[in-house]
XYZ file of C-alpha atoms in Angstrom:
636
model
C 16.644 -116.448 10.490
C 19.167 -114.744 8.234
C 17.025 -112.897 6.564
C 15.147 -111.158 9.752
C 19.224 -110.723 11.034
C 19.807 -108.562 7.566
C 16.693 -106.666 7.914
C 18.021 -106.073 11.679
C 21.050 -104.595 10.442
C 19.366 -102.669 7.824
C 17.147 -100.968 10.218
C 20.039 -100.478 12.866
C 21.876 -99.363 9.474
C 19.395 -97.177 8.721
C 18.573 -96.324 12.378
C 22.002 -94.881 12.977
C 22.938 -92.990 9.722
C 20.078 -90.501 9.568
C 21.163 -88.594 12.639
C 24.686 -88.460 11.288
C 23.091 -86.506 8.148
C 21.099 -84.380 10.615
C 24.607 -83.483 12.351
C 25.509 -82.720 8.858
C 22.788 -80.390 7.754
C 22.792 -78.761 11.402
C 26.527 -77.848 10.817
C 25.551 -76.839 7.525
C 23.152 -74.167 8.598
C 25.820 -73.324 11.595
C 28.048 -72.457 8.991
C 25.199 -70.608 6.558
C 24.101 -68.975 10.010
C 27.650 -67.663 10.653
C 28.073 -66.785 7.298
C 24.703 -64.871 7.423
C 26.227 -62.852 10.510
C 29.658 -61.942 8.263
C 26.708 -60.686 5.376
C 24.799 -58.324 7.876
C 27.955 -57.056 8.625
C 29.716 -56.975 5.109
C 26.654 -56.346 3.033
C 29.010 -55.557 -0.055
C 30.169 -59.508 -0.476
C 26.621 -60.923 0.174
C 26.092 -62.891 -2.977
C 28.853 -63.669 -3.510
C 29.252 -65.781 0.017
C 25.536 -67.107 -1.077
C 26.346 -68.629 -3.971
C 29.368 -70.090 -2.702
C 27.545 -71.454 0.435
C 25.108 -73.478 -1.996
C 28.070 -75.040 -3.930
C 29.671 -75.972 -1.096
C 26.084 -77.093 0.053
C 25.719 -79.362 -2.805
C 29.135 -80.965 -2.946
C 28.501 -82.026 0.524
C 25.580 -83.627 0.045
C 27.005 -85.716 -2.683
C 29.510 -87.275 -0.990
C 27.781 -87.855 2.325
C 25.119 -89.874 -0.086
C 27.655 -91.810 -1.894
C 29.371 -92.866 1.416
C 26.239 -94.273 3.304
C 25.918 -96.244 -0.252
C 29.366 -98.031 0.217
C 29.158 -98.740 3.978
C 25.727 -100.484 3.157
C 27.088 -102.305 0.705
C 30.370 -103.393 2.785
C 27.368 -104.597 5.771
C 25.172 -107.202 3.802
C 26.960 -107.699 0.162
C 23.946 -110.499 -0.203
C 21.262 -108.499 0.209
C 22.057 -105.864 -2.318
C 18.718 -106.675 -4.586
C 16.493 -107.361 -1.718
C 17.117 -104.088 -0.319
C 17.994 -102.241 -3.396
C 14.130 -100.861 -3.755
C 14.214 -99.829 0.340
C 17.642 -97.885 -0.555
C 17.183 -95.843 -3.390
C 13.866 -94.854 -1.827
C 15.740 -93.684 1.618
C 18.249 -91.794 -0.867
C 15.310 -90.059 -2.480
C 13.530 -89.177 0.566
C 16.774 -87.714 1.942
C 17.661 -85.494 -1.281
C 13.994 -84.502 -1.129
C 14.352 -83.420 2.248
C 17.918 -81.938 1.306
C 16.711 -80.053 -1.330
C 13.559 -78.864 0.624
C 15.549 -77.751 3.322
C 17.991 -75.497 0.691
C 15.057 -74.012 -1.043
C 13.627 -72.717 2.398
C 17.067 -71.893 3.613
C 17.340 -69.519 0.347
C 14.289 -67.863 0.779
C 14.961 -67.170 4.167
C 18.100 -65.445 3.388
C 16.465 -63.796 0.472
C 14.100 -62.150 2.621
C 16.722 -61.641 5.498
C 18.632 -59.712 3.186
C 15.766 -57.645 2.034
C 14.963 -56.763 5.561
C 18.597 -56.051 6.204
C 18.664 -53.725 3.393
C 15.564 -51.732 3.916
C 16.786 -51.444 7.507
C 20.088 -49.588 6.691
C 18.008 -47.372 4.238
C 16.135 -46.520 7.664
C 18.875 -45.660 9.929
C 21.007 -43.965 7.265
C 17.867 -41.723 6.574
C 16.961 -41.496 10.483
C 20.909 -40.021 10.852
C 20.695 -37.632 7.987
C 17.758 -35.971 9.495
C 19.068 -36.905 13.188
C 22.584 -34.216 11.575
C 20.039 -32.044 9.630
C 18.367 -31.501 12.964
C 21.380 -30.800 14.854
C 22.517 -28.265 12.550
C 19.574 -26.325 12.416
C 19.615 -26.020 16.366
C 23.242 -25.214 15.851
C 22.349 -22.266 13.103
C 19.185 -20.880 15.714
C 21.466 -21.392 18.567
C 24.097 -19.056 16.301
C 21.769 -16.584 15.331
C 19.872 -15.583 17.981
C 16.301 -14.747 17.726
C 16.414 -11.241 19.203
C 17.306 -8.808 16.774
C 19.815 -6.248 17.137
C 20.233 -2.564 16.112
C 23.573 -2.003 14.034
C 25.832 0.228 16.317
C 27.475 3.743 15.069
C 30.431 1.590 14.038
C 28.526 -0.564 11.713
C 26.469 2.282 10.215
C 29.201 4.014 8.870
C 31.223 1.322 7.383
C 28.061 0.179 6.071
C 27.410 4.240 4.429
C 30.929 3.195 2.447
C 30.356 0.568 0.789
C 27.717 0.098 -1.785
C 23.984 -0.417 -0.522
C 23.346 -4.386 0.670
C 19.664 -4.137 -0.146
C 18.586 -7.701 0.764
C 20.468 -7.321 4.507
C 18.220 -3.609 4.510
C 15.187 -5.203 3.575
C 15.852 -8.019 6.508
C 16.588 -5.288 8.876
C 12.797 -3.438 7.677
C 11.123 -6.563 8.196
C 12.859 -7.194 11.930
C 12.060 -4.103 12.727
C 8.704 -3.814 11.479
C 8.156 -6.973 14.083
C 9.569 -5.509 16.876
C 7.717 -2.555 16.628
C 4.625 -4.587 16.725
C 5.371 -6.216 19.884
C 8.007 -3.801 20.881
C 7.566 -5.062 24.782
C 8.092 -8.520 24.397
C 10.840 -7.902 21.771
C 12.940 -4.967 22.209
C 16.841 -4.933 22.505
C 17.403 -3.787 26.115
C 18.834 -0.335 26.216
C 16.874 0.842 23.657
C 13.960 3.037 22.769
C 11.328 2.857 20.147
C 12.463 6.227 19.093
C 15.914 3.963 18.182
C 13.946 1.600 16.088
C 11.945 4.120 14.365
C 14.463 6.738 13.538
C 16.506 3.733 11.915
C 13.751 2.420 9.824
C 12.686 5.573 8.597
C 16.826 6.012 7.496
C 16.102 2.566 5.993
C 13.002 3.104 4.205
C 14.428 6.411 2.850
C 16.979 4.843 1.202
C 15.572 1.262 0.120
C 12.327 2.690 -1.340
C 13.782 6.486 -2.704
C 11.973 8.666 -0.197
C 12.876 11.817 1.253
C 13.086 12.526 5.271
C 9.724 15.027 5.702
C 7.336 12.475 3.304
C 8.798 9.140 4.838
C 8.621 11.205 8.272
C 4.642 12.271 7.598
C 3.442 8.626 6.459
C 4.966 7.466 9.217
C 3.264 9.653 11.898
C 0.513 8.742 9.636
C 0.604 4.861 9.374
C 1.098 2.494 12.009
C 4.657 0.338 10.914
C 2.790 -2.994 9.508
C 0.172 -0.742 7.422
C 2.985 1.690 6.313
C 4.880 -1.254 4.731
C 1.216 -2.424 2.912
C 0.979 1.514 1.892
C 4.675 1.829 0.356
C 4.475 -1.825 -1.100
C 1.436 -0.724 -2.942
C 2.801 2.231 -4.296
C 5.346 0.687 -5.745
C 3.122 -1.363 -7.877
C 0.681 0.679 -10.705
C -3.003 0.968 -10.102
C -5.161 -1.451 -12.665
C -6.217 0.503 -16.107
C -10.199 1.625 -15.599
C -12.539 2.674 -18.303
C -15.627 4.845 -17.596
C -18.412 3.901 -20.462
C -19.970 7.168 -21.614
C -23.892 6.797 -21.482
C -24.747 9.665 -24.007
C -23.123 7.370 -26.635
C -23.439 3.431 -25.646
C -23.871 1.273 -23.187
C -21.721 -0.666 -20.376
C -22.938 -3.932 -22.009
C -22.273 -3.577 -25.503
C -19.217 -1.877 -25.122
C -17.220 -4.634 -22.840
C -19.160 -7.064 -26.560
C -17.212 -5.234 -28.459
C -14.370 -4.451 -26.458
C -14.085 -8.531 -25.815
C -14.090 -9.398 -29.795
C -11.456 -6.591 -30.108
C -9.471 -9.279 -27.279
C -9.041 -6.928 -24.731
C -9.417 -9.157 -21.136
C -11.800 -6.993 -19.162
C -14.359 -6.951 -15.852
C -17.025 -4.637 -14.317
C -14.861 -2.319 -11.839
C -17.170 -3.233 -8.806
C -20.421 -2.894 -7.416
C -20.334 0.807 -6.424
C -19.932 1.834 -10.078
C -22.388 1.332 -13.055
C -20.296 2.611 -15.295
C -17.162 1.177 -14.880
C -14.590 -1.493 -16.214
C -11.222 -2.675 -15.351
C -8.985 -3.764 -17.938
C -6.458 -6.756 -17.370
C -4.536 -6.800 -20.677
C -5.221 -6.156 -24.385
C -4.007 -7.315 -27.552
C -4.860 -4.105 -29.508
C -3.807 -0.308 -27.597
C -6.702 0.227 -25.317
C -6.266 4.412 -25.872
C -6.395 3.778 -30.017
C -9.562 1.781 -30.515
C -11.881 2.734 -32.834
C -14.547 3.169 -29.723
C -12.330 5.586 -28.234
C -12.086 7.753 -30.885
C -15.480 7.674 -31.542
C -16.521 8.695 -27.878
C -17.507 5.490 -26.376
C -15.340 5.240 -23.550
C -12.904 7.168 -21.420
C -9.656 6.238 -19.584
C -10.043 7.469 -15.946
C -8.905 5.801 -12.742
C -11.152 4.734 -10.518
C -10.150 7.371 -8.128
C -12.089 9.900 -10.073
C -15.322 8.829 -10.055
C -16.105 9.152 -6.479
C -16.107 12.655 -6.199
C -18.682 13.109 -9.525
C -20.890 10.198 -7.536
C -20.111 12.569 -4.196
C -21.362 15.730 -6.468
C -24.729 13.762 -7.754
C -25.568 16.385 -10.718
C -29.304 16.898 -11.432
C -30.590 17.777 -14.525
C -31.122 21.409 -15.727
C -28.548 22.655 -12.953
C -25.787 25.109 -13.202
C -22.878 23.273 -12.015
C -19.135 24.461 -12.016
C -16.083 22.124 -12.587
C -13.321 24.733 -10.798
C -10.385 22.570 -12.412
C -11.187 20.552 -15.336
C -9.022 19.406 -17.443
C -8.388 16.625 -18.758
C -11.936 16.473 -18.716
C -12.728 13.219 -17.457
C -14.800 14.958 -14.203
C -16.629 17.252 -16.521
C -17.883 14.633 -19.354
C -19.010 12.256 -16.516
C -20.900 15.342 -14.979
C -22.691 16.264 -18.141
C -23.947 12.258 -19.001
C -25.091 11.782 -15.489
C -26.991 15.252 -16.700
C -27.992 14.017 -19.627
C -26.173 17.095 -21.608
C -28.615 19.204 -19.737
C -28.412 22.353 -17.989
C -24.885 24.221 -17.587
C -21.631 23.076 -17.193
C -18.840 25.465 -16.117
C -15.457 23.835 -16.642
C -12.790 25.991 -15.877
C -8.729 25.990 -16.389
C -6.494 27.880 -15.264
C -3.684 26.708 -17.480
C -4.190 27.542 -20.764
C -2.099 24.924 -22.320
C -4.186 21.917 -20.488
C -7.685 23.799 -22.049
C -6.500 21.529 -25.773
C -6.908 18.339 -23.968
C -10.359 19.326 -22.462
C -11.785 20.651 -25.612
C -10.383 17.503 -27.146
C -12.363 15.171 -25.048
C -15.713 17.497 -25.048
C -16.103 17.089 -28.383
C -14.783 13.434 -28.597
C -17.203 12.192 -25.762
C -19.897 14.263 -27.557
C -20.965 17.240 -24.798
C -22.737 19.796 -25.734
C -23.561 21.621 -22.627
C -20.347 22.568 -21.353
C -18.748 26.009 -21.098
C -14.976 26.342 -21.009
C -13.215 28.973 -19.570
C -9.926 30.537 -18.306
C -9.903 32.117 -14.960
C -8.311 32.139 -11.877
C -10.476 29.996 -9.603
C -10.388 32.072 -6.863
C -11.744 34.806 -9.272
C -14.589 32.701 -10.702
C -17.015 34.811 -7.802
C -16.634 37.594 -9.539
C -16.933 36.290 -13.123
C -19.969 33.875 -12.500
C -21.699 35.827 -9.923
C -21.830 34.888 -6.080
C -24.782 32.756 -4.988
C -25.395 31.832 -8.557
C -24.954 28.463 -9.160
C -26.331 25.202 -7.623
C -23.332 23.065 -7.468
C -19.571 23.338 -7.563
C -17.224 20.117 -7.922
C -13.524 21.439 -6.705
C -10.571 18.857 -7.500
C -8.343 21.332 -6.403
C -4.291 21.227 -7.170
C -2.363 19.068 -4.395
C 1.150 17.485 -3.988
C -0.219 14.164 -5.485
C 0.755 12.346 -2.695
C -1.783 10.067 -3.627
C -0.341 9.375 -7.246
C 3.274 7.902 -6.511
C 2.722 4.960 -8.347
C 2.120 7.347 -11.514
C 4.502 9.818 -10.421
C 7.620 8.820 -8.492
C 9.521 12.056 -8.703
C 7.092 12.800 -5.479
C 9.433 10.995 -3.697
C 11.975 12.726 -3.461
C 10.220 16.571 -4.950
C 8.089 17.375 -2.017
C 8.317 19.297 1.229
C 6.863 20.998 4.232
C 6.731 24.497 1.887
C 5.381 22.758 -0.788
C 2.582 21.375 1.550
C 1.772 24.765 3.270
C 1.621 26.233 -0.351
C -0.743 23.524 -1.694
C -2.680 23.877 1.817
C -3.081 28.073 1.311
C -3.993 27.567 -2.428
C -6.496 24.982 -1.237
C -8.612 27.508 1.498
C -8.625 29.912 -1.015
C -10.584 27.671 -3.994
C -12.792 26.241 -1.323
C -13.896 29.661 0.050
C -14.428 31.074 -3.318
C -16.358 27.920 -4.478
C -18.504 27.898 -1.187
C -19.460 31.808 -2.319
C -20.178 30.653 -5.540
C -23.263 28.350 -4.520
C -26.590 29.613 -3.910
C -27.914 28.618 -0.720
C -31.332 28.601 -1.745
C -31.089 26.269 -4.300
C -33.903 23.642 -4.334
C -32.465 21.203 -5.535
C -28.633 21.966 -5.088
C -26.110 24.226 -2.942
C -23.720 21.590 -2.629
C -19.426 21.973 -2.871
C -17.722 18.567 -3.108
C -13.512 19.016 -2.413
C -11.881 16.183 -3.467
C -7.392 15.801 -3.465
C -5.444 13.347 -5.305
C -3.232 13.441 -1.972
C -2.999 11.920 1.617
C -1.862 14.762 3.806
C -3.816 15.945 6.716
C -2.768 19.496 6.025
C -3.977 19.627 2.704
C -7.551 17.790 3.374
C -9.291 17.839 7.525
C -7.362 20.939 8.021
C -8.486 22.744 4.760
C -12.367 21.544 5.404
C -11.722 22.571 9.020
C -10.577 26.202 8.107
C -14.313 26.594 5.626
C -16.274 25.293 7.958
C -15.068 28.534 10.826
C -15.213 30.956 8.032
C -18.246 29.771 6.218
C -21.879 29.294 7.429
C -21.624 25.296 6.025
C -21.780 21.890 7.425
C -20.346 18.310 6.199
C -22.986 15.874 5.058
C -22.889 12.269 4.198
C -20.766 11.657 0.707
C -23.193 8.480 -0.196
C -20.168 6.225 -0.958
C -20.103 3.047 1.242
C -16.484 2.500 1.264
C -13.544 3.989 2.375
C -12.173 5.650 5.622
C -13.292 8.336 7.510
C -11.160 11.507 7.565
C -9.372 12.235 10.821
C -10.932 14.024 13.208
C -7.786 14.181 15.950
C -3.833 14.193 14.123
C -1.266 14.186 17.221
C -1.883 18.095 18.559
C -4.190 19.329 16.214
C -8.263 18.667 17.010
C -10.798 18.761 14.006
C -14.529 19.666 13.594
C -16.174 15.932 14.833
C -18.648 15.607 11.693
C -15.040 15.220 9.802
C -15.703 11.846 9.724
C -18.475 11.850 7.340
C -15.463 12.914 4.746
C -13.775 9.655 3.001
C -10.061 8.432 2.643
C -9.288 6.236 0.099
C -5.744 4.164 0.175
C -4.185 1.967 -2.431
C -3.232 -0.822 -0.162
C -6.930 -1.006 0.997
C -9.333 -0.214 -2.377
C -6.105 -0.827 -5.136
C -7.318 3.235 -6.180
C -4.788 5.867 -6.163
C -5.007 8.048 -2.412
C -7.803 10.109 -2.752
C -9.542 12.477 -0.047
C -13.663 13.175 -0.792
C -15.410 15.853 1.049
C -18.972 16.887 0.446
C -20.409 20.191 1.740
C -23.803 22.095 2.269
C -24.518 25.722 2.034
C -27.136 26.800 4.915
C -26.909 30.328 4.187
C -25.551 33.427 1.939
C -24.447 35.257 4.409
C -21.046 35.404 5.667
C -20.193 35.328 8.882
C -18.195 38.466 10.471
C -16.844 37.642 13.561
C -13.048 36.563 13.240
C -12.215 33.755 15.829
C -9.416 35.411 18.565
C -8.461 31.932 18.822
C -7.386 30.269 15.402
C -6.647 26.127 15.729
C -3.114 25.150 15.686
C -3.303 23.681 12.567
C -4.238 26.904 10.527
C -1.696 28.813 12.412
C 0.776 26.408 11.019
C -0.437 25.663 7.246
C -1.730 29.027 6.634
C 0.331 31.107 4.585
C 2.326 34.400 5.417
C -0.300 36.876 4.376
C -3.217 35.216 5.469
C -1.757 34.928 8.997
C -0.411 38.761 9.449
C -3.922 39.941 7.799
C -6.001 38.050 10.376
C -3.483 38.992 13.548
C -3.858 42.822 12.218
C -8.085 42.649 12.460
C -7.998 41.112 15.415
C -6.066 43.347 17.021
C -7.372 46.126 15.310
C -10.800 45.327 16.208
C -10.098 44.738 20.179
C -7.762 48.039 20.623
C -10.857 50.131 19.167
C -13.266 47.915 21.343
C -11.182 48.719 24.439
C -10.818 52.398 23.869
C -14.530 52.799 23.148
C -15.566 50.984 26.149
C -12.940 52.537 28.515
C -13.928 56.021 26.672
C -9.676 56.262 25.940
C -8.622 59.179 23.294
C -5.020 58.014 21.841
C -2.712 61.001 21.102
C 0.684 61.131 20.681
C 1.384 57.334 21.888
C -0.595 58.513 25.137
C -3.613 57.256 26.344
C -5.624 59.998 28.346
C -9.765 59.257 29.498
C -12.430 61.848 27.478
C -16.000 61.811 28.430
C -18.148 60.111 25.511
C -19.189 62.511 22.363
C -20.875 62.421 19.336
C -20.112 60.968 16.090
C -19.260 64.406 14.494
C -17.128 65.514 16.993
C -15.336 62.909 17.241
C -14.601 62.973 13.887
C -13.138 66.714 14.092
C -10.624 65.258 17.177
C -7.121 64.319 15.821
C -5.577 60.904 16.769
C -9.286 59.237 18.292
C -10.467 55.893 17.341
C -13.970 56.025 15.762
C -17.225 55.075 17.676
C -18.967 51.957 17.694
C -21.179 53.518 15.238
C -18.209 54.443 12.364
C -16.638 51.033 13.064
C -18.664 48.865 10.347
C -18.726 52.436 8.102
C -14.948 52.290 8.572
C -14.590 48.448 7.813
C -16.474 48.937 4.696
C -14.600 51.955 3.336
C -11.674 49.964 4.396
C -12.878 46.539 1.929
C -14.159 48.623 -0.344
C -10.838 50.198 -1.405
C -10.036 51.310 -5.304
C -7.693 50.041 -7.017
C -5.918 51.849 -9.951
C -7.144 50.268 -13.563
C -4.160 48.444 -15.686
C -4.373 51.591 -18.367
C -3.065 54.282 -14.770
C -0.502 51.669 -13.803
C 0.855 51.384 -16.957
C 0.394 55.203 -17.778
C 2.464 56.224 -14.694
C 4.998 53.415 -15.386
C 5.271 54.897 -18.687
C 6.076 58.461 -16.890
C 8.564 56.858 -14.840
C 10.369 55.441 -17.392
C 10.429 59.084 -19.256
C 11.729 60.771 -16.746
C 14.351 58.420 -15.659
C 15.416 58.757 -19.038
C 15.494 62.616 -19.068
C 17.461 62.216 -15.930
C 20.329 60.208 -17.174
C 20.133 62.258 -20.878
C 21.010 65.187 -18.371
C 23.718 63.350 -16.304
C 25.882 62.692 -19.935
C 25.362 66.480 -20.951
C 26.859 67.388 -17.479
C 29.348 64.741 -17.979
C 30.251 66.032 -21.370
């Protein structure tokens, strides 16, 4: 009976100590759970408190075990080795548990603290871009997004101190946008005229313009192109090559070009002839191919109006301005050194270069000479040639990337000049060209320059004084020439010419005309009404000589008609006589039939030779100085 009463108390023992340990452990983990809470908030001093929570842990546990031990012991002293196996198994089971229980509590706060971690990395990240947010609201809400035209005030302090050119190239670019959508964002109280007169200032001074040539691309351009137009002249035009085809081929001379290491393309599909060079290790203008012929450097530009011009073989063909040459040597290979080539200079000192690259690009049917071009009629013959290519002089308006003094070195009289110049060449080339040609009478104008005045208005002026018409250039590209410019109104087959613009073809502004003869004869009424533009670009003498025929021409009309005799100032009414008597009155305008006898005698006028003018400048000069030798005797 004892022993059952032992095992009783053993089990009532061991049925009563087990949820004292559980009480334990559960405070245990309150206090690991609390101290959990203190590490999410301090997460500086978080292993630390870990690693003394497990001490603390483990010194518990010890003397909890050794404690149930003794008060076993103190229960049944007699049935220590009966129930020594049962004990030591209970102990083992409970450190198993403990130490299960400790290894799951540490991985739980392992990954707690990971979690706890990664979550501050979150919000502290989620603020800094919650603040980065607010202060970029703060900075739009600042500067607002309507943009504002600096007052008087601000313009003149701003003319005293030194140029701010990244706040003037802001102030281009926000205007530039407004102007674009100028209802939806203009300043209120202003006028476009505002925004336009102060980016023109603006442009003027950021990109080194004058007023008239920033004020004519601008009436030109629309604001967003005009900025693509001035950007690309700021930057230079790629280096082009044109292959010469009496000497080599395109092929074999980008071979050898290539092994020389110069980086090179074909120039594009409009050109067989062409390449564009993108850097070279050896000075493209020195190689042995260039001095030998092979090759010459020309810009793109300058091919179209040769491909315009189409040379046959065995043609006579005049090159009105020459030099350098590069026109003329691509005219006589696409002629196979055939026929005649004119190419004339008027500068004498530019006639080295073109002689230079005759012979260099081996041409051998080329004539050089050194005239006036508008005297080349006389020289050559009218109606004598087939063809006439006229690059005439310009204000290179086209050329600012090669040229910036044009900037600043051009005007309106420097326009009308080039413009009056300009009529004259074409006229005298159109006379030049024999209608009848079979397989020519073609003039091609071509300008290195972008002005209206000095391109649609010139054509416009030949085709009312000449008996010609505009005809397809055969180019594919490029723009068609104006054929309305704010008042002025053009000829309507002005848009077979071509425009060519950097920002559009990366070429140099170029203007390509192509005309055709339809007769000889020239035509000899004089329009009563000129267009505005020629009243405006034509010079001084043309416009008082063409006012003077016209009303020359309708004051003898009316007094013929009305059957008027002018004497005195007076008008008086005479019946209608003959030729010869009216030839023996005093003061009366010819008939109808001396009119045309009249005009001729009046074109056909003498002048004195050079050998009279200088003769009676030398008999001038003698007796002025008899004169004075008399005035010191009488002084003496």
């Amino acid at each position: 009976m004892g022993a059952p009463s032992l095992n009783k108390k053993k089990k009532g023992a061991n049925g009563v100590k087990p949820p004292a340990k559980k009480k334990l452990k559960n405070d245990l983990f309150a206090e690991k759970r609390s101290k959990k809470d203190d590490i999410l908030e301090e997460s500086d001093d978080q292993s630390e408190d870990v690693e003394e929570l497990e001490e603390s842990k483990m010194e518990e546990d010890g003397t909890n075990d050794s404690g149930s031990e003794v008060s076993s012991d103190g229960d049944d002293p007699l049935a220590d080795d009966f129930l020594q196996g049962s004990g030591d198994e209970d102990e083992a089971s409970s450190l198993d548990e403990d130490s299960d229980s400790g290894s799951d509590s540490d991985s739980d706060s392992d990954e707690s603290d990971i979690e706890q971690k990664s979550r501050a990395i979150d919000e502290e990240r989620a603020r800094i871009e919650e603040e980065a947010g607010a202060e970029m609201q703060l900075n739009i809400k600042e500067e607002s997004d309507e943009f504002r035209l600096p007052t008087k005030e601000e313009l003149e302090e701003e003319a005293l101190r030194p140029p701010d050119l990244p706040n003037m190239q802001r102030r281009i670019r926000e205007i530039v946008r407004v102007l674009s959508n100028f209802k939806a964002l203009k300043q209120e109280g202003t006028t476009r005229k505002d925004y336009v007169e102060q980016l023109k200032r603006d442009l003027a001074s950021y990109y080194g313009y004058n007023d008239f040539l920033i004020g004519a691309l601008m009436e030109m351009f629309p604001p967003v192109e005009l900025m693509e137009l001035i950007e690309a002249f700021e930057k230079p035009r790629p280096i082009c090559l044109r292959t010469n085809t009496l000497k080599t081929r395109r092929r074999d001379l980008a071979d050898v070009l290539i092994n020389r290491g110069v980086n090179l393309d074909p120039l594009s599909k409009w050109s067989k002839v062409g390449l564009v060079v993108y850097d070279s290790q050896v000075p493209i203008g020195a190689t042995p191919e260039y001095m030998a012929g092979f090759y010459m450097l020309q810009s793109a530009s300058s091919f179209l109006p040769v491909m315009a011009l189409a040379p046959q073989e065995k043609e006579r063909i005049v090159d009105m301005a020459a030099a350098p040459g590069g026109k003329t040597t691509y005219i006589a290979a696409l002629m196979k050194n055939s026929g005649v080539v004119f190419a004339n200079e008027m500068k004498a000192p530019r006639l080295k270069s073109l002689t230079a690259n005759l012979h260099r690009m081996g041409v051998t049917n080329t004539i050089v000479s050194n005239y006036d071009g508008k005297e080349l009629p006389k020289i050559l013959g009218v109606n004598s040639v087939d063809r006439v290519l006229l690059d005439a002089p310009c204000s290179g308006t086209g050329v600012i990337s090669k040229d910036e003094s044009v900037k600043t070195s051009k005007s309106l009289e420097d326009i009308q000049k080039c413009a009056f110049l300009q009529k004259q060449l074409l006229l005298a080339a159109i006379d030049m060209v024999d209608a009848n040609s079979k397989s020519g009478g073609y003039i091609v104008y071509s300008t290195c320059s972008i002005m209206i005045p000095e391109n649609e208005a010139v054509i416009d002026y030949a085709l009312k004084r000449r008996d010609v018409k505009l005809v397809p250039c055969g180019l594919d590209f490029g723009r068609p020439g104006f054929i309305r410019f704010r008042e002025h109104r053009f000829h309507p087959s002005l848009e077979k010419t071509r425009r060519f613009y950097p920002h559009v073809h990366n070429m140099d502004g170029f203007f390509v005309a192509k005309l055709k003869k339809m007769s000889n004869s020239k035509p000899t009424s004089v329009p009563t009404e000129p267009s505005e533009t020629e009243e405006q670009l034509s010079g001084p003498e043309e416009d008082s000589s063409e006012k003077d025929t016209v009303e020359e021409t309708q004051n003898q009309t009316e007094a013929v008609e009305n059957n008027v005799v002018v004497e005195n100032g007076h008008v008086k009414n005479k019946k209608r006589k003959s030729p010869s008597s009216s030839k023996k009155i005093k003061g009366k305008w010819p008939s109808r039939d001396e009119m045309p006898r009249t005009r001729e005698k009046r074109t056909k006028r003498k002048f004195p030779s050079r050998e009279e003018i200088s003769k009676k400048r030398e008999e001038k000069r003698e007796a002025w100085r008899k004169k004075n030798a008399a005035n010191k005797k009488t002084g003496k």
